[in-house]
Amino acid sequence: MYNDIVERNNVKVFGEGQKTILFAHGFGCDQSVWRDVAPAFSTDYRVVLFDYVGSGNSDKSRYSTERYDSLNGYAQDVIDVCDALELENIVFVGHSVSSMIGALASIERPGIIEKLIMIGPSPHYLNEPGYVGGFDKSDVDALLDMMEINYREWAKYLAPVVMGEDSDSTITKNFENTLCSNDPVISRKFAEVTFTSDSRDILGEITSPTLILQTQFDAIAPVAVGEYLHTKITTSEFVLMEATGHNPHLSYPEETVTCIKAYLTK
């Protein structure tokens, strides 16, 4: 099982610590997004990076719409990686949709995840009466349609929105390239699963101590979403960063590292 999962999910392990910290990327990304964050933990932790099946350098032949038609399939990837490496009581750092994927894994398999760290999390991206998710259904439908019609133009449009930076900035261009490196068909399905997911009903089941890292201006997961999560996860701590945009681990890696370390050393 070890070699099978390591190859399937392109698992990378480094670091010298006894305790393990696992970094999980968000939609449209791969493990490379942690390049300026993960190494900062290699002295004190065993660091694990991986790609969800269908993303990055994972074995895309192992992707199936049946398994990955909900976030549960991605949560199973997390569980599989932990089982293959014989991990338990880890620190799970999830960006965006991976925050809820990690929460699902922690509920499904108690004992695997000791602490949850959520960066720009959202349990539900759609606006509903009494709930601000950030998107109307028509917005999501238009986004998915654009992905089908012209994937590259979609990536060019989305990158500056996500990064909260000018479209010509280096980090925006780099993120656009990351989006474009994905398989368009798989990426669109992952987008649909992500933006139509609703994990609000599981929030009360989260028992792992949880850090919610929220940026000042996030077009994907507004501050109201982070505050909502904080009220629903009784074990959570909420930190409003000075950073802006949805990817602070790319645009503000130093502050991201500082916030995570401050929480872990308490």
Short mmCIF file of C-alpha atoms in Angstrom, two decimals:
data_model
loop_
_atom_site.label_atom_id
_atom_site.label_comp_id
_atom_site.label_asym_id
_atom_site.label_seq_id
_atom_site.Cartn_x
_atom_site.Cartn_y
_atom_site.Cartn_z
CA MET A 1 0.00 0.00 0.00
CA TYR A 2 2.84 2.39 0.85
CA ASN A 3 4.35 2.56 -2.63
CA ASP A 4 0.94 2.60 -4.28
CA ILE A 5 -0.31 5.63 -2.35
CA VAL A 6 3.03 7.45 -2.44
CA GLU A 7 3.05 7.23 -6.22
CA ARG A 8 -0.67 7.86 -6.65
CA ASN A 9 -0.64 11.03 -4.57
CA ASN A 10 2.96 12.10 -5.33
CA VAL A 11 3.78 12.07 -1.61
CA LYS A 12 6.93 13.86 -0.45
CA VAL A 13 8.33 13.55 3.08
CA PHE A 14 11.16 15.55 4.67
CA GLY A 15 12.13 17.05 8.01
CA GLU A 16 13.63 15.94 11.30
CA GLY A 17 10.85 16.20 13.89
CA GLN A 18 9.04 13.43 15.72
CA LYS A 19 5.64 14.99 15.08
CA THR A 20 4.15 15.23 11.59
CA ILE A 21 2.66 18.26 9.86
CA LEU A 22 0.78 17.61 6.63
CA PHE A 23 0.03 20.38 4.13
CA ALA A 24 -2.99 20.01 1.83
CA HIS A 25 -3.44 22.28 -1.19
CA GLY A 26 -6.69 23.83 -2.36
CA PHE A 27 -8.62 23.68 -5.62
CA GLY A 28 -6.62 24.37 -8.78
CA CYS A 29 -3.31 23.95 -6.98
CA ASP A 30 -0.74 21.31 -6.06
CA GLN A 31 1.83 20.81 -3.33
CA SER A 32 4.19 23.37 -4.89
CA VAL A 33 2.10 26.18 -3.34
CA TRP A 34 3.71 25.34 0.03
CA ARG A 35 7.25 26.00 -1.23
CA ASP A 36 7.71 29.13 0.92
CA VAL A 37 5.93 27.77 4.01
CA ALA A 38 6.60 24.05 4.51
CA PRO A 39 10.42 24.24 4.77
CA ALA A 40 10.06 26.53 7.80
CA PHE A 41 8.73 23.54 9.77
CA SER A 42 11.33 20.95 8.71
CA THR A 43 13.51 21.37 11.81
CA ASP A 44 10.73 20.66 14.30
CA TYR A 45 8.42 18.45 12.25
CA ARG A 46 8.28 15.63 9.79
CA VAL A 47 6.74 17.44 6.82
CA VAL A 48 4.38 15.67 4.41
CA LEU A 49 3.28 17.11 1.06
CA PHE A 50 0.99 15.46 -1.47
CA ASP A 51 -1.25 16.09 -4.47
CA TYR A 52 -4.90 15.10 -4.54
CA VAL A 53 -5.62 12.59 -7.29
CA GLY A 54 -6.19 14.64 -10.44
CA SER A 55 -3.94 17.50 -9.31
CA GLY A 56 -0.25 18.27 -9.77
CA ASN A 57 1.92 15.23 -10.42
CA SER A 58 -0.52 12.71 -8.99
CA ASP A 59 -1.39 9.63 -11.02
CA LYS A 60 -4.29 11.11 -12.99
CA SER A 61 -5.17 7.67 -14.37
CA ARG A 62 -6.47 6.90 -10.86
CA TYR A 63 -9.04 9.71 -11.02
CA SER A 64 -12.69 8.74 -11.24
CA THR A 65 -15.77 10.97 -11.20
CA GLU A 66 -17.49 8.41 -8.96
CA ARG A 67 -14.93 8.69 -6.15
CA TYR A 68 -14.36 12.41 -6.46
CA ASP A 69 -17.93 13.58 -6.92
CA SER A 70 -17.90 14.96 -3.37
CA LEU A 71 -15.36 16.15 -0.81
CA ASN A 72 -15.51 12.71 0.82
CA GLY A 73 -13.37 11.26 -1.98
CA TYR A 74 -10.68 13.85 -1.32
CA ALA A 75 -10.93 13.20 2.43
CA GLN A 76 -10.24 9.55 1.64
CA ASP A 77 -7.02 10.64 -0.11
CA VAL A 78 -5.93 12.27 3.15
CA ILE A 79 -6.80 9.16 5.14
CA ASP A 80 -5.02 6.93 2.60
CA VAL A 81 -1.83 9.02 2.80
CA CYS A 82 -1.91 8.94 6.61
CA ASP A 83 -2.49 5.18 6.63
CA ALA A 84 0.28 4.53 4.12
CA LEU A 85 2.76 6.53 6.23
CA GLU A 86 1.31 5.15 9.48
CA LEU A 87 0.54 8.64 10.74
CA GLU A 88 -1.61 9.63 13.69
CA ASN A 89 -2.06 12.72 15.84
CA ILE A 90 -0.78 14.95 13.05
CA VAL A 91 -1.09 18.66 12.45
CA PHE A 92 -3.19 19.16 9.31
CA VAL A 93 -2.78 22.44 7.42
CA GLY A 94 -5.46 22.84 4.76
CA HIS A 95 -5.96 25.71 2.36
CA SER A 96 -9.42 26.74 1.19
CA VAL A 97 -11.54 23.66 0.39
CA SER A 98 -8.89 21.45 2.00
CA SER A 99 -9.94 22.90 5.34
CA MET A 100 -13.28 21.11 5.04
CA ILE A 101 -11.61 18.05 3.52
CA GLY A 102 -9.38 17.85 6.60
CA ALA A 103 -12.40 18.31 8.86
CA LEU A 104 -14.17 15.43 7.14
CA ALA A 105 -11.09 13.22 7.53
CA SER A 106 -10.80 14.11 11.23
CA ILE A 107 -14.43 13.10 11.81
CA GLU A 108 -14.21 9.93 9.72
CA ARG A 109 -11.02 8.75 11.42
CA PRO A 110 -10.59 10.20 14.91
CA GLY A 111 -7.00 9.96 16.04
CA ILE A 112 -5.39 10.82 12.72
CA ILE A 113 -5.59 14.61 13.06
CA GLU A 114 -4.71 16.19 16.39
CA LYS A 115 -4.89 19.82 15.25
CA LEU A 116 -6.59 21.46 12.28
CA ILE A 117 -5.22 24.64 10.74
CA MET A 118 -7.54 26.20 8.18
CA ILE A 119 -6.34 28.90 5.78
CA GLY A 120 -9.14 30.78 4.01
CA PRO A 121 -11.73 28.09 4.81
CA SER A 122 -15.35 28.00 3.73
CA PRO A 123 -18.00 25.40 4.56
CA HIS A 124 -20.32 26.71 1.82
CA TYR A 125 -19.53 29.17 -0.97
CA LEU A 126 -23.09 30.10 -1.97
CA ASN A 127 -25.14 32.92 -0.49
CA GLU A 128 -28.37 31.80 1.15
CA PRO A 129 -30.96 33.50 3.36
CA GLY A 130 -29.20 34.15 6.65
CA TYR A 131 -25.82 33.01 5.36
CA VAL A 132 -23.14 34.92 3.43
CA GLY A 133 -21.03 32.51 1.37
CA GLY A 134 -19.65 35.06 -1.07
CA PHE A 135 -21.17 33.77 -4.35
CA ASP A 136 -24.59 33.70 -5.93
CA LYS A 137 -25.43 30.50 -7.80
CA SER A 138 -25.37 32.46 -11.07
CA ASP A 139 -21.75 33.46 -10.32
CA VAL A 140 -20.70 29.83 -9.89
CA ASP A 141 -22.62 28.73 -12.99
CA ALA A 142 -20.87 31.43 -15.04
CA LEU A 143 -17.49 30.36 -13.63
CA LEU A 144 -18.07 26.72 -14.56
CA ASP A 145 -19.31 27.68 -18.03
CA MET A 146 -16.19 29.79 -18.60
CA MET A 147 -14.00 26.82 -17.64
CA GLU A 148 -15.68 24.73 -20.33
CA ILE A 149 -15.60 27.39 -23.05
CA ASN A 150 -12.06 28.73 -22.59
CA TYR A 151 -10.07 27.25 -19.72
CA ARG A 152 -7.04 29.48 -20.24
CA GLU A 153 -9.12 32.66 -20.24
CA TRP A 154 -10.85 31.42 -17.08
CA ALA A 155 -7.45 31.01 -15.40
CA LYS A 156 -6.41 34.49 -16.54
CA TYR A 157 -9.61 35.95 -15.07
CA LEU A 158 -9.55 34.02 -11.80
CA ALA A 159 -5.87 34.42 -10.84
CA PRO A 160 -5.97 38.14 -9.90
CA VAL A 161 -9.33 37.68 -8.15
CA VAL A 162 -7.93 34.90 -5.96
CA MET A 163 -4.58 36.52 -5.30
CA GLY A 164 -6.01 39.99 -4.65
CA GLU A 165 -3.18 41.37 -6.75
CA ASP A 166 -2.74 43.10 -10.09
CA SER A 167 -3.06 40.75 -13.08
CA ASP A 168 0.50 41.59 -14.14
CA SER A 169 2.14 40.87 -10.79
CA THR A 170 4.59 37.99 -10.63
CA ILE A 171 2.67 36.02 -8.00
CA THR A 172 -0.56 36.39 -10.00
CA LYS A 173 1.14 35.17 -13.16
CA ASN A 174 2.66 32.26 -11.26
CA PHE A 175 -0.74 31.29 -9.87
CA GLU A 176 -2.28 31.57 -13.34
CA ASN A 177 0.38 29.16 -14.61
CA THR A 178 -0.45 26.75 -11.79
CA LEU A 179 -4.13 26.82 -12.75
CA CYS A 180 -3.27 26.25 -16.40
CA SER A 181 -1.09 23.24 -15.58
CA ASN A 182 -4.14 21.25 -14.47
CA ASP A 183 -6.24 18.95 -16.61
CA PRO A 184 -9.21 21.16 -17.67
CA VAL A 185 -11.83 18.39 -17.39
CA ILE A 186 -10.72 17.24 -13.93
CA SER A 187 -10.24 20.82 -12.76
CA ARG A 188 -13.77 21.78 -13.79
CA LYS A 189 -15.21 18.82 -11.89
CA PHE A 190 -13.16 19.71 -8.80
CA ALA A 191 -14.44 23.30 -9.12
CA GLU A 192 -18.03 22.09 -9.27
CA VAL A 193 -17.55 19.84 -6.25
CA THR A 194 -15.84 22.67 -4.35
CA PHE A 195 -18.21 25.53 -5.05
CA THR A 196 -21.41 23.51 -4.61
CA SER A 197 -20.27 21.72 -1.44
CA ASP A 198 -22.01 22.35 1.86
CA SER A 199 -20.19 21.21 4.99
CA ARG A 200 -22.08 23.35 7.48
CA ASP A 201 -23.83 20.35 9.01
CA ILE A 202 -20.55 18.72 10.12
CA LEU A 203 -19.01 21.72 11.87
CA GLY A 204 -20.43 20.74 15.25
CA GLU A 205 -18.74 17.34 14.94
CA ILE A 206 -15.23 18.82 14.75
CA THR A 207 -13.45 18.11 18.03
CA SER A 208 -9.83 18.78 17.03
CA PRO A 209 -8.41 22.13 18.21
CA THR A 210 -8.71 24.36 15.16
CA LEU A 211 -7.00 27.54 13.98
CA ILE A 212 -8.89 29.64 11.43
CA LEU A 213 -6.59 31.96 9.49
CA GLN A 214 -8.56 34.66 7.69
CA THR A 215 -7.17 37.44 5.50
CA GLN A 216 -8.48 41.00 5.43
CA PHE A 217 -9.90 40.91 1.91
CA ASP A 218 -10.70 37.50 0.47
CA ALA A 219 -12.90 37.35 -2.64
CA ILE A 220 -13.36 33.58 -2.27
CA ALA A 221 -13.96 33.26 1.48
CA PRO A 222 -15.03 36.62 2.97
CA VAL A 223 -14.37 37.55 6.59
CA ALA A 224 -18.00 36.79 7.45
CA VAL A 225 -17.40 33.15 6.47
CA GLY A 226 -14.40 32.84 8.77
CA GLU A 227 -16.36 34.40 11.62
CA TYR A 228 -19.25 32.00 10.95
CA LEU A 229 -16.90 29.03 11.17
CA HIS A 230 -15.47 30.33 14.43
CA THR A 231 -18.95 30.43 15.98
CA LYS A 232 -19.75 26.89 14.82
CA ILE A 233 -16.46 25.14 15.68
CA THR A 234 -16.34 25.24 19.47
CA THR A 235 -12.67 24.27 19.58
CA SER A 236 -11.56 27.04 17.22
CA GLU A 237 -9.38 30.11 17.45
CA PHE A 238 -9.88 32.89 14.89
CA VAL A 239 -6.99 35.04 13.63
CA LEU A 240 -7.52 37.93 11.22
CA MET A 241 -4.22 38.31 9.39
CA GLU A 242 -2.76 41.50 7.98
CA ALA A 243 -2.50 39.64 4.67
CA THR A 244 -4.97 40.09 1.84
CA GLY A 245 -6.16 37.71 -0.89
CA HIS A 246 -7.12 34.06 -0.77
CA ASN A 247 -3.59 32.60 -0.91
CA PRO A 248 -1.58 34.12 1.95
CA HIS A 249 0.81 31.14 1.88
CA LEU A 250 1.88 32.40 -1.56
CA SER A 251 1.62 36.17 -1.14
CA TYR A 252 2.42 36.49 2.58
CA PRO A 253 4.36 33.33 3.47
CA GLU A 254 6.26 34.89 6.39
CA GLU A 255 3.09 35.97 8.18
CA THR A 256 1.47 32.61 7.42
CA VAL A 257 4.42 30.76 9.00
CA THR A 258 4.41 33.10 12.00
CA CYS A 259 0.69 32.58 12.65
CA ILE A 260 0.92 28.80 12.39
CA LYS A 261 4.00 28.59 14.63
CA ALA A 262 2.45 30.90 17.21
CA TYR A 263 -0.59 28.61 17.44
CA LEU A 264 1.44 25.40 17.60
CA THR A 265 3.75 26.65 20.33
CA LYS A 266 0.93 27.63 22.70
#
